[in-house]
Coordinates of C-alpha atoms and ligand atoms in Angstrom, one line a residue:
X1 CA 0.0 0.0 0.0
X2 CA 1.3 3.4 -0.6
X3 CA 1.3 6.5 1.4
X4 CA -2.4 8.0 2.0
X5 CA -2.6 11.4 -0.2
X6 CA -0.8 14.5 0.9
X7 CA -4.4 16.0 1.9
X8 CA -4.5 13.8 4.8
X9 CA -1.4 14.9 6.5
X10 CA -1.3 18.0 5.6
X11 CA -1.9 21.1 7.5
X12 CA -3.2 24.1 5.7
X13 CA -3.6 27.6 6.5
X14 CA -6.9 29.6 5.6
X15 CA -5.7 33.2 4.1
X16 CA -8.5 35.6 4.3
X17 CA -7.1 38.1 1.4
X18 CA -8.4 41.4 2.2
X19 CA -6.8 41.1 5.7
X20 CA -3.4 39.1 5.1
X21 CA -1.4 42.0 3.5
X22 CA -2.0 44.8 1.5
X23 CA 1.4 45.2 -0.9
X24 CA 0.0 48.5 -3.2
X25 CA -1.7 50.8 -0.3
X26 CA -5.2 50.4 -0.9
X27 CA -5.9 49.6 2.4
X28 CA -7.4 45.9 1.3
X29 CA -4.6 43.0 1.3
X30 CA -3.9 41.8 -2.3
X31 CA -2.7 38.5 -4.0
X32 CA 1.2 40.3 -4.4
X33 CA 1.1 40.9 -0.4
X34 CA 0.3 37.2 0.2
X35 CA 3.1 36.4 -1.9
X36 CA 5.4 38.5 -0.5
X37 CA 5.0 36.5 2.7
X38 CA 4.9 33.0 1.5
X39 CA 8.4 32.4 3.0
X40 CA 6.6 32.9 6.2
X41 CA 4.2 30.1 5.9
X42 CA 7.1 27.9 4.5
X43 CA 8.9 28.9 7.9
X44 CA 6.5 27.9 10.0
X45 CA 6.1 24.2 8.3
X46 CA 2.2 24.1 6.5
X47 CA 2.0 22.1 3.7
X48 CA -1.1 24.6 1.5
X49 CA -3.0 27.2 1.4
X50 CA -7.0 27.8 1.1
X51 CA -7.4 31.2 -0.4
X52 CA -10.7 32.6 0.7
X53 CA -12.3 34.0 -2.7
X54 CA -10.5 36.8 -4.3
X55 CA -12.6 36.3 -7.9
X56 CA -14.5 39.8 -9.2
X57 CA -16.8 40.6 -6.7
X58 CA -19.4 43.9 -5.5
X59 CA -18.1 42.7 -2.4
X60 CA -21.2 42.8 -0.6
X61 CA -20.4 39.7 1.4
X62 CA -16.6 40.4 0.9
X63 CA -15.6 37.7 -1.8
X64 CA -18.5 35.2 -1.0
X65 CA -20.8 37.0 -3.7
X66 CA -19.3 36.1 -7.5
X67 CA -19.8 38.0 -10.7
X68 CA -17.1 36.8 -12.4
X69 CA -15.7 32.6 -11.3
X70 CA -12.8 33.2 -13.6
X71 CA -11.2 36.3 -13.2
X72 CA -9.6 38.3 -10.0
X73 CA -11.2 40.9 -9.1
X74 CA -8.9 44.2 -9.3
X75 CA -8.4 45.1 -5.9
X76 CA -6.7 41.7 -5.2
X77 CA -4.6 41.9 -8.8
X78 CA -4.6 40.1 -11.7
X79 CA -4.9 36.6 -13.2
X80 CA -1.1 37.0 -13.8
X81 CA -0.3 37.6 -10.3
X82 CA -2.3 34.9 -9.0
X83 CA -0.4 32.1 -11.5
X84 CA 2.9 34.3 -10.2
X85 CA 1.6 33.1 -6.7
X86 CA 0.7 29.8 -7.5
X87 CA 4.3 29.1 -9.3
X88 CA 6.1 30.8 -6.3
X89 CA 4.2 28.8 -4.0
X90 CA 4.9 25.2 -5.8
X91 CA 8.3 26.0 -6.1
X92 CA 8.0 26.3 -2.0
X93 CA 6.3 23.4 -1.9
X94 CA 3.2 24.8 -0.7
X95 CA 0.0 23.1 -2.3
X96 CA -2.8 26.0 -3.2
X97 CA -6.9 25.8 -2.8
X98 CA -9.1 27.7 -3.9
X99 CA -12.6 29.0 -2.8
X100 CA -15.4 27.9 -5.0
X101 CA -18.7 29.7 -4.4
X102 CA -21.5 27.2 -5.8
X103 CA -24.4 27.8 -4.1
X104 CA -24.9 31.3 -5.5
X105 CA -23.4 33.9 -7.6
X106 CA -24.0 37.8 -7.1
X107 CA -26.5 39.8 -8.5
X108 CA -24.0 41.3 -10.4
X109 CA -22.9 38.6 -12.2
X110 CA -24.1 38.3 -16.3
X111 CA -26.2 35.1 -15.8
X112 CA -28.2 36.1 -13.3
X113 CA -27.8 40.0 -15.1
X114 CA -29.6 37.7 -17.7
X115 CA -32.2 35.5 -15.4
X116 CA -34.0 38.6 -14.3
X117 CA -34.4 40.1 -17.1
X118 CA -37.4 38.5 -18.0
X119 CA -39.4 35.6 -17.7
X120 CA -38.7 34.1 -21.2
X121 CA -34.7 34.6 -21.0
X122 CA -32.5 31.6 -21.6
X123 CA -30.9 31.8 -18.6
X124 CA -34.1 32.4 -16.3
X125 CA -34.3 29.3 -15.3
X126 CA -30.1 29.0 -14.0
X127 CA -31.6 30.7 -10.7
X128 CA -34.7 29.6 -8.4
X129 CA -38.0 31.8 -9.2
X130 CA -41.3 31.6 -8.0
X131 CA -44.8 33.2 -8.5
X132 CA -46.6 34.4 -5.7
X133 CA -47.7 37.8 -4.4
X134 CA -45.2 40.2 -3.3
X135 CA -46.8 40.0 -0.1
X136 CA -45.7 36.5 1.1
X137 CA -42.7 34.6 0.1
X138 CA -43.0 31.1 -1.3
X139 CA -42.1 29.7 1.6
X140 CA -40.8 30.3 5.0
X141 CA -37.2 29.9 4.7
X142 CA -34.8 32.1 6.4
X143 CA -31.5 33.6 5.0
X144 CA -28.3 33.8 6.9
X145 CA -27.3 37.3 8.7
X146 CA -30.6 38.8 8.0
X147 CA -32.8 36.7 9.5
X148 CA -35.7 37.7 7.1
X149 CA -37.3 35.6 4.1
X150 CA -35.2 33.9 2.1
X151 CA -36.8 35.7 -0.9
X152 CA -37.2 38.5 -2.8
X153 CA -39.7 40.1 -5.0
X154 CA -38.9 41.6 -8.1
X155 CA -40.9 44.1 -9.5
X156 CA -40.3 43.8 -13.0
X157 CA -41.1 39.9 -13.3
X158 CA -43.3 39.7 -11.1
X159 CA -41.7 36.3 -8.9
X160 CA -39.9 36.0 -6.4
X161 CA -36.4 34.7 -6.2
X162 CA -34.5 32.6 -3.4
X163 CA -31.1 33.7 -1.7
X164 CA -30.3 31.2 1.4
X165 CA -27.8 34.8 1.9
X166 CA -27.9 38.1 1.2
X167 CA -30.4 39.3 -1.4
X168 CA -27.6 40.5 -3.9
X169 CA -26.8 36.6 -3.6
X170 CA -29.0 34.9 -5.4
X171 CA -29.1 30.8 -5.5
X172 CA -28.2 29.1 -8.4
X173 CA -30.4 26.3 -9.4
X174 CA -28.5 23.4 -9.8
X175 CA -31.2 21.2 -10.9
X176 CA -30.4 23.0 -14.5
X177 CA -28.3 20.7 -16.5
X178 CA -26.5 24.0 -18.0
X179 CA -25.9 25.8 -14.3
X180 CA -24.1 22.2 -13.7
X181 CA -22.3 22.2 -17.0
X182 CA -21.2 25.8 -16.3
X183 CA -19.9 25.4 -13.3
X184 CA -18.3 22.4 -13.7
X185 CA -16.2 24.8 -16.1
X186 CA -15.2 27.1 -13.5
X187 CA -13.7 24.2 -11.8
X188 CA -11.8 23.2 -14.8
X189 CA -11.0 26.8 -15.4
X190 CA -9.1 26.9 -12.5
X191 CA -7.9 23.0 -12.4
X192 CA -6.2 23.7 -16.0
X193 CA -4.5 26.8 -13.8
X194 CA -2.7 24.2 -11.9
X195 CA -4.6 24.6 -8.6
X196 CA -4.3 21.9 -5.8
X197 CA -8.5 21.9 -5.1
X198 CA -11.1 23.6 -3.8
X199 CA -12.7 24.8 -0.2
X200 CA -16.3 24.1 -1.6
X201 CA -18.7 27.2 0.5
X202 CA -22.0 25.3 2.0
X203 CA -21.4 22.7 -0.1
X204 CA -24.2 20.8 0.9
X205 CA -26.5 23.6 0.0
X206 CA -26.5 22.8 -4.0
X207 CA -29.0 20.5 -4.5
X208 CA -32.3 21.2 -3.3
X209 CA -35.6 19.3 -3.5
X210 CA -37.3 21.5 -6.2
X211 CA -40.7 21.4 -4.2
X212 CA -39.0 24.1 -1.5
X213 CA -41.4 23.0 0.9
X214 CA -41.6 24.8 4.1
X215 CA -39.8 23.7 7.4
X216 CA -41.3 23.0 10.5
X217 CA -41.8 26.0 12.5
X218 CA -40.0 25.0 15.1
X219 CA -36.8 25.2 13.0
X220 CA -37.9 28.2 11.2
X221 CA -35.6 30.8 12.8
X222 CA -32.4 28.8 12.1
X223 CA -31.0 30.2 8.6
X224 CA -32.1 27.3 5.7
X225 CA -28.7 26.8 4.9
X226 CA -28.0 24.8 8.3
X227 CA -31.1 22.9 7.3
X228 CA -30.9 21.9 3.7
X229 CA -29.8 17.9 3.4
X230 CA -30.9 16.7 0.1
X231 CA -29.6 13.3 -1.5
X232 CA -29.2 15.7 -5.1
X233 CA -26.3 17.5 -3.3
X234 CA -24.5 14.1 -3.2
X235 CA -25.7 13.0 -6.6
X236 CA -23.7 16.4 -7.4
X237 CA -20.9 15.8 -5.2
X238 CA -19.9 12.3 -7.3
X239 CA -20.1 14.4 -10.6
X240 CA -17.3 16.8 -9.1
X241 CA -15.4 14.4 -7.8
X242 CA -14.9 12.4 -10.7
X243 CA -14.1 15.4 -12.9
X244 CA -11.3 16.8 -9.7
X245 CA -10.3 13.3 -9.9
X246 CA -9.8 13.3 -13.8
X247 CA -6.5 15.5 -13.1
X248 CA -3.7 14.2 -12.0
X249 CA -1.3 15.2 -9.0
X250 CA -4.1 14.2 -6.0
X251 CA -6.0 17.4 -6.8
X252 CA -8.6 18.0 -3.7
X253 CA -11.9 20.0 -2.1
X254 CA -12.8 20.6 1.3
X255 CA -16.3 20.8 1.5
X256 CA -17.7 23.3 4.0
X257 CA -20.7 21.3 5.1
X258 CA -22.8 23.2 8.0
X259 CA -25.0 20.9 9.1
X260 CA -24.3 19.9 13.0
X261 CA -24.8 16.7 13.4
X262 CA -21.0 14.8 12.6
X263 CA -22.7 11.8 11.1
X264 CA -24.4 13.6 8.6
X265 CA -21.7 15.8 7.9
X266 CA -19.5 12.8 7.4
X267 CA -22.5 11.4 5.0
X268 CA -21.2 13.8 2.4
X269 CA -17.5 11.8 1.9
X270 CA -20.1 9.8 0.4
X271 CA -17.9 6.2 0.0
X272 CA -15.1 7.9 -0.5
X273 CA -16.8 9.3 -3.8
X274 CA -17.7 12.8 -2.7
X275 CA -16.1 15.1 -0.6
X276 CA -12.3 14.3 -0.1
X277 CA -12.4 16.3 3.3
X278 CA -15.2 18.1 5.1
X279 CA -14.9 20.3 7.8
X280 CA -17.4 19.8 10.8
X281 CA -18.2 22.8 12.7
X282 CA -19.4 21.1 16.2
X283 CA -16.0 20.8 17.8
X284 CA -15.5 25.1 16.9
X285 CA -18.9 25.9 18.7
X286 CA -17.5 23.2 21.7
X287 CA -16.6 25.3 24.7
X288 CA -13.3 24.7 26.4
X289 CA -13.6 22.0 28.1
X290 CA -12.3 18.3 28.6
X291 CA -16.0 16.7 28.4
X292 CA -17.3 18.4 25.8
X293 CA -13.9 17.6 23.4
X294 CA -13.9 13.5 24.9
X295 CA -17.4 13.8 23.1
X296 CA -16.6 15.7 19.9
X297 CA -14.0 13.5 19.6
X298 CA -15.8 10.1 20.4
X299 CA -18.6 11.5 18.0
X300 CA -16.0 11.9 15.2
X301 CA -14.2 8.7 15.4
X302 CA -17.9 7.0 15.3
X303 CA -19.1 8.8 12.5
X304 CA -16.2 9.1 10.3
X305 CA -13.6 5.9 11.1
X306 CA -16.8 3.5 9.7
X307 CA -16.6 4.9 6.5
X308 CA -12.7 5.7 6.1
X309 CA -13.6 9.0 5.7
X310 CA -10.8 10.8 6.9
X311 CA -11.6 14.3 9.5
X312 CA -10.4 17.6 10.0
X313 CA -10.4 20.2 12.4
X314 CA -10.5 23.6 12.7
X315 CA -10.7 26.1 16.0
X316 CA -10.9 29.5 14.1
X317 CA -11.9 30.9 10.1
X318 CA -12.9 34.4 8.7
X319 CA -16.9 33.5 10.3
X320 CA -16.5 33.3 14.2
X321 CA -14.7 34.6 16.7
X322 CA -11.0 33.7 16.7
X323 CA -10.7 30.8 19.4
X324 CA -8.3 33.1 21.5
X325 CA -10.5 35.3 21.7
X326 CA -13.4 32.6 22.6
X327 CA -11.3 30.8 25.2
X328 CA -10.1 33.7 26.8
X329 CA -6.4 33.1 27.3
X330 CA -3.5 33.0 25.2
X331 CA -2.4 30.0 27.7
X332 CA -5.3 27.9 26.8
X333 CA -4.7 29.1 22.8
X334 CA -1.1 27.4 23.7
X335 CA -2.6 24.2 24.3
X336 CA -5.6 24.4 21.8
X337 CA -2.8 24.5 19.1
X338 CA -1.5 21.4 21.0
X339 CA -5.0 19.7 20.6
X340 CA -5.6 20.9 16.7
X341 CA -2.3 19.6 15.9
X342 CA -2.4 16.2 17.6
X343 CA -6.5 14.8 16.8
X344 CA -6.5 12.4 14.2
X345 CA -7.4 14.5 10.4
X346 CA -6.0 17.2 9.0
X347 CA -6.1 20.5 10.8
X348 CA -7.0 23.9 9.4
X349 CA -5.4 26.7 10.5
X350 CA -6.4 30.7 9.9
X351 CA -3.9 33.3 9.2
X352 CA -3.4 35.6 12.3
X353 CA -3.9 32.4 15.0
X354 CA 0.1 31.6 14.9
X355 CA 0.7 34.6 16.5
X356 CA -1.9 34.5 18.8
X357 CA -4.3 37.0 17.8
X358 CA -7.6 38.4 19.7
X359 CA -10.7 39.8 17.6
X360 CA -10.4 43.4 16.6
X361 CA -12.8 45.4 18.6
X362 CA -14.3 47.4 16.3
X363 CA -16.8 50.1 17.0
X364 CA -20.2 50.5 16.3
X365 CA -19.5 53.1 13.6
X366 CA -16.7 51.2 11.8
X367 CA -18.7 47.7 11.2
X368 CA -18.5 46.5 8.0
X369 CA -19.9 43.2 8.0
X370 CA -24.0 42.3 7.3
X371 CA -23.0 39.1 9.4
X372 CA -21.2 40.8 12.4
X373 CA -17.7 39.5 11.3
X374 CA -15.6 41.9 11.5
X375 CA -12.8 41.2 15.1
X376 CA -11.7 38.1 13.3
X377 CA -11.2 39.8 9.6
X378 CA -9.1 42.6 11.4
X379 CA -5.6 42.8 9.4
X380 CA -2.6 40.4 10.2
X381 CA 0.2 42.7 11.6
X382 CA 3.6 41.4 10.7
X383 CA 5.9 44.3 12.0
X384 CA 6.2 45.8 15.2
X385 CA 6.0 49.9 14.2
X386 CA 2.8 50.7 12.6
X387 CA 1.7 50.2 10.1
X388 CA 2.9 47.0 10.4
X389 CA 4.2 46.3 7.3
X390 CA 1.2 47.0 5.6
X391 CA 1.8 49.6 2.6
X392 CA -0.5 52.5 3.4
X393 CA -1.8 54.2 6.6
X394 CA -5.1 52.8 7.6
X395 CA -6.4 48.6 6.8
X396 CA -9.5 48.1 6.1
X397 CA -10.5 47.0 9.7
X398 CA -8.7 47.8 12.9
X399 CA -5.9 46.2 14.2
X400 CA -6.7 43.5 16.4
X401 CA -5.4 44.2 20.3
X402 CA -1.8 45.2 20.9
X403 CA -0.5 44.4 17.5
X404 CA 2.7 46.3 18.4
X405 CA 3.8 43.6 20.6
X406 CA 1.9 40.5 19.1
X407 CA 3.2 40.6 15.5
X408 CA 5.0 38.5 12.8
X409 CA 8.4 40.3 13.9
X410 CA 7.9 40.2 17.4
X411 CA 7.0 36.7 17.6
X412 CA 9.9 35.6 15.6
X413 CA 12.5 37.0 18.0
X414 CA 11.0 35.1 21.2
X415 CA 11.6 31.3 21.1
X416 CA 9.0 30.9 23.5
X417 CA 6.5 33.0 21.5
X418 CA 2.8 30.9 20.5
X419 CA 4.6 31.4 16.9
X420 CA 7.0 28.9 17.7
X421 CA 4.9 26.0 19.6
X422 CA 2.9 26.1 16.3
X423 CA 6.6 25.8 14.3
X424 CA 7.5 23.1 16.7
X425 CA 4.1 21.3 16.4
X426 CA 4.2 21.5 12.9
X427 CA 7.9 20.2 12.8
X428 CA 7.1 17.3 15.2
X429 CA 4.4 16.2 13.5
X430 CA 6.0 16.1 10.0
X431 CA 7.9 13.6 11.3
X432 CA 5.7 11.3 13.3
X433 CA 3.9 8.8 11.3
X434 CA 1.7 8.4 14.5
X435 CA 1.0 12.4 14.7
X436 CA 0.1 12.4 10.8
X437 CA -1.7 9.3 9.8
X438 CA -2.1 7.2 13.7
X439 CA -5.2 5.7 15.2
X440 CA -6.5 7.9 18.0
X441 CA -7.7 6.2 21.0
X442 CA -9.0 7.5 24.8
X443 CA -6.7 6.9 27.1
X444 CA -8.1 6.5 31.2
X445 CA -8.0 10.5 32.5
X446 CA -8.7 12.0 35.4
X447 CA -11.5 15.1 35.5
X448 CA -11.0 18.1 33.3
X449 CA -8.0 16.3 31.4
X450 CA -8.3 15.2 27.7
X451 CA -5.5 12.1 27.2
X452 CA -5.3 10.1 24.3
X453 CA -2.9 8.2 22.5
X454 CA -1.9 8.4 18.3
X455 CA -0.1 4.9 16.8
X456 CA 1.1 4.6 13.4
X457 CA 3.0 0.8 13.5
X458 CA 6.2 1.5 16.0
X459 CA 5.3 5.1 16.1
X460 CA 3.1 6.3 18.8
X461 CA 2.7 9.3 21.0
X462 CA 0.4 10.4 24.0
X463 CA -1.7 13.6 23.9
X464 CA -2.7 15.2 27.2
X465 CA -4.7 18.2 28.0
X466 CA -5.1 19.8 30.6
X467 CA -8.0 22.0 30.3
X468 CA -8.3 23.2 33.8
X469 CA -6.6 26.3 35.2
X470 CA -5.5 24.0 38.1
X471 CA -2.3 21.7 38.2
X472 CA -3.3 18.2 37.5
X473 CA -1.7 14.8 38.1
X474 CA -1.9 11.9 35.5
X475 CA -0.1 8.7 35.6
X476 CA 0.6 6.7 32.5
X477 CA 1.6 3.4 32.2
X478 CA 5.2 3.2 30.6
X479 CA 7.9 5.9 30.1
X480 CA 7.2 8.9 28.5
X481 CA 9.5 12.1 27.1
X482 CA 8.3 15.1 26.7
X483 CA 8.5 16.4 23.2
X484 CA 6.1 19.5 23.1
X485 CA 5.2 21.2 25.9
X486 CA 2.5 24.0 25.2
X487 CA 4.4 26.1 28.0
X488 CA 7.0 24.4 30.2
X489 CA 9.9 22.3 30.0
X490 CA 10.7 20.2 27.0
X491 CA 12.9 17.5 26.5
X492 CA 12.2 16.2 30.1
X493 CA 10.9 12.6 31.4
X494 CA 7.1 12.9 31.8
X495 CA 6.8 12.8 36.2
X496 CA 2.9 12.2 36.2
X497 CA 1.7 16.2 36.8
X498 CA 0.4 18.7 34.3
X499 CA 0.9 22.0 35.1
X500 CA -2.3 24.9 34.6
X501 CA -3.5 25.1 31.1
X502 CA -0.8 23.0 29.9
X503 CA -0.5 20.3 26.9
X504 CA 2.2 18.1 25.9
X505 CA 2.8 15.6 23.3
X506 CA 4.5 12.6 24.6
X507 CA 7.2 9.9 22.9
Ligands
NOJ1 C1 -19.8 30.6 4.1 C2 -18.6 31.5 4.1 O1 -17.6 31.0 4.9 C3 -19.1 32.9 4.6 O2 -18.1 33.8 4.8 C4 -20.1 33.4 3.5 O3 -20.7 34.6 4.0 C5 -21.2 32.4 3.3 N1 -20.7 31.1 3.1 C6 -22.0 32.7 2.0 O4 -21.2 32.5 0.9

């Protein structure tokens, strides 16, 4: 048997472009300021990259509303410097992904420019319309970050039409053999570009059942998205897979499934014919805490190891609040970055968490966001001095807390920065068959603990947790080193305690 494919040991880090770095002083980061600090990311030991979506764009949701799947949209640059980045990052040996926006398009964009036009228009049909009155929607669905209908009426045809999102994001209807075609084409667009894969966005939103019945009321006020489980999405999913799978070199997608129950987010690997890797979003709404992570992790392992689907994990992305900011302590980030790099799957990190960032607190008067997003968008500072090394005065978004001391530079000069247990993590793991590809299983614990225990043939290490701010003593049977300490000493025999907030990985 050979190795597994490079997706399943590798660790990639989510780049959120407008707030990475801005190279030509727009304010807005750019696709030449995330090349300018790839060696960074090759530094620090991550194997790819998931671009959020820098295509053209009104930007109304910031990237996640198309008009255009196969261009760049000019404040991030130009096709020719995203195939500059793409070369510079193979020849690093960084793997790229991209972010494919499937569910919907913007309003902006010429098919759906076309679509509402009128009722007889070739391209009506590539989008979901109803009739009805303008005074109630077809049905009671509701859209993310508005909380109101998922609908709306347009005047000059006379229907209604559905966005699960914004309203300038309408939903594509992929029940239209040419909506599939043509998409399917923006894949291949950017497949024939020599892209790695594809983060696919709500995924499991693209196939809907085309009677859009209501939902019961009782789920009524959750946004349809989280709702919408339809066996056409996976009928879909095959299709893509087989044409990623047509190109050679292991090409991948990470679906972006938001559903919350594990099993059926593991239902869309499909058997291993779908989804190569899905993220699953219950262990990021877990609080900290050593019962509620045994579970996640029991509920993975249940739901995933029966159908060799392989997991991931993720603690922080450009939608919630960053986890440092959500547990509350940059000692408990420590050994959360211990946990993300140790579970069995491949871990996801975002840009900014290295070094330990909080949210931005941003005021009332400088919120950008419809969805209240803005404290974990705020920009990456990599220098001390302001403004840290962003070309330009004034981001986008402010500065996230005390960015002159917790910065790129900084970080780099302190050995015992967060920057450098992620390094060391990520170094460890690299060479651990046991860390990359080994079984997981519980170990015996004692309260407010989380032990466990990774084996790959000879290989094996131990994982504890201590998620208590409380020493704690654990025994294990055997002799143990300790390898990574998420603060501490290193490099010592493991004497049965665990200091306050503290992880270690074990040989
Ligand atoms: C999920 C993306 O992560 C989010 O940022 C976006 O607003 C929605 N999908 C809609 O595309």
């Amino acid at each position: 048997m050979g190795e597994p494919p490079w997706w399943q040991s590798a660790v990639v880090y989510q780049i959120y472009p407008r707030s990475f770095c801005d190279a030509n002083g727009d304010g807005v980061g750019d696709l030449e300021g995330i090349r300018q600090h790839l060696d960074h990311l090759v530094w620090l030991g991550v194997d790819a990259i998931w671009i959020s979506p820098f295509f053209r764009s009104p930007m109304k949701d910031y990237g996640y509303d198309v008009a255009d799947y196969c261009d760049v949209d000019p404040l991030f640059g130009t096709l020719e410097d995203f195939d500059r980045l793409l070369a510079e990052a193979h020849a690093s040996g960084l793997r790229v992904l991209v972010d494919w926006v499937p569910n919907h398009t913007s309003d902006q964009h010429p098919w759906f420019q076309a679509s509402r036009r009128s009722r007889q228009d070739p391209k009506r049909d590539w989008y979901v319309w109803r009739d009805g009155t303008p005074e109630r929607p077809p049905n009671n669905w509701t859209a993310s970050f508005t909380q109101s209908p998922a609908w709306t009426w347009d005047d000059a045809t006379e229907q209604w039409y559905l966005h699960l999102f914004l309203a300038e994001q309408p939903d594509l209807n992929w029940n239209h053999p040419e909506v599939v075609a043509a998409m399917h084409d923006t894949l291949r667009f950017w497949l024939d570009r020599g892209v790695d894969g594809f983060r696919m966005d709500v995924i499991q939103c693209i196939g809907k059942h085309p009677a859009l019945k209501d939902v019961p009321e009782k789920v009524q006020s959750i946004p349809y998205c989280a709702l919408n489980d339809d066996p056409r999405t996976h009928a879909l999913l095959r299709d893509i897979r087989r044409l990623i799978d047509s190109y050679p070199g292991e090409r991948t997608s990470v679906g972006e499934v938001v559903l919350l129950d594990t099993r059926q987010v593991a239902s869309y690997y499909g058997a291993n014919d779908e989804l190569h890797l899905s993220f699953n979003f219950p262990p990021l709404y877990a609080p900290w805490d050593a019962e509620s992570w045994q579970k996640q992790i029991a509920r993975v392992e249940a739901a995933f190891a029966p159908r060799d689907a392989w997991p991931t994990w993720v603690l922080s992305n450009h939608d919630n609040p960053r986890h440092r900011t959500r547990y509350g302590s940059e000692a408990r980030a420590r050994a959360a970055a211990v946990l993300l790099l140790t579970l069995r799957g491949t871990p996801f990190l975002y840009a900014g968490e290295e070094l330990g960032l909080e949210d931005a607190v941003v005021a009332p008067d400088e919120r950008l966001d419809p969805g209240g997003r803005d404290g974990c968008r705020a920009p990456i500072p990599w220098r001390a001095a302001p403004p840290h090394g962003w070309a330009g005065e004034r981001p986008w978004l402010p500065w996230s807390p005390h960015a002159e001391t917790r910065n790129a530079e900084t970080a780099r000069a302190d050995p015992d920065s967060i920057l450098h247990l992620y390094r060391r993590l990520l170094a460890v793991r690299r060479q651990s068959a046991a860390l990359r590809w080994g079984a997981w299983e519980a170990l015996p614990t004692c309260a407010g603990v989380l032990a466990g225990l990774r084996t790959h043939g000879e290989d094996r290490r131990a994982i504890l947790v201590n998620f208590t701010d409380e020493p704690r003593e654990l025994a294990l049977a055997g002799s143990w080193t300790v390898e990574v300490a998420s603060h501490g000493a290193a490099g010592e025999r493991y004497e049965g305690a665990l200091l306050p907030d503290q992880a270690l990985v074990l040989r």
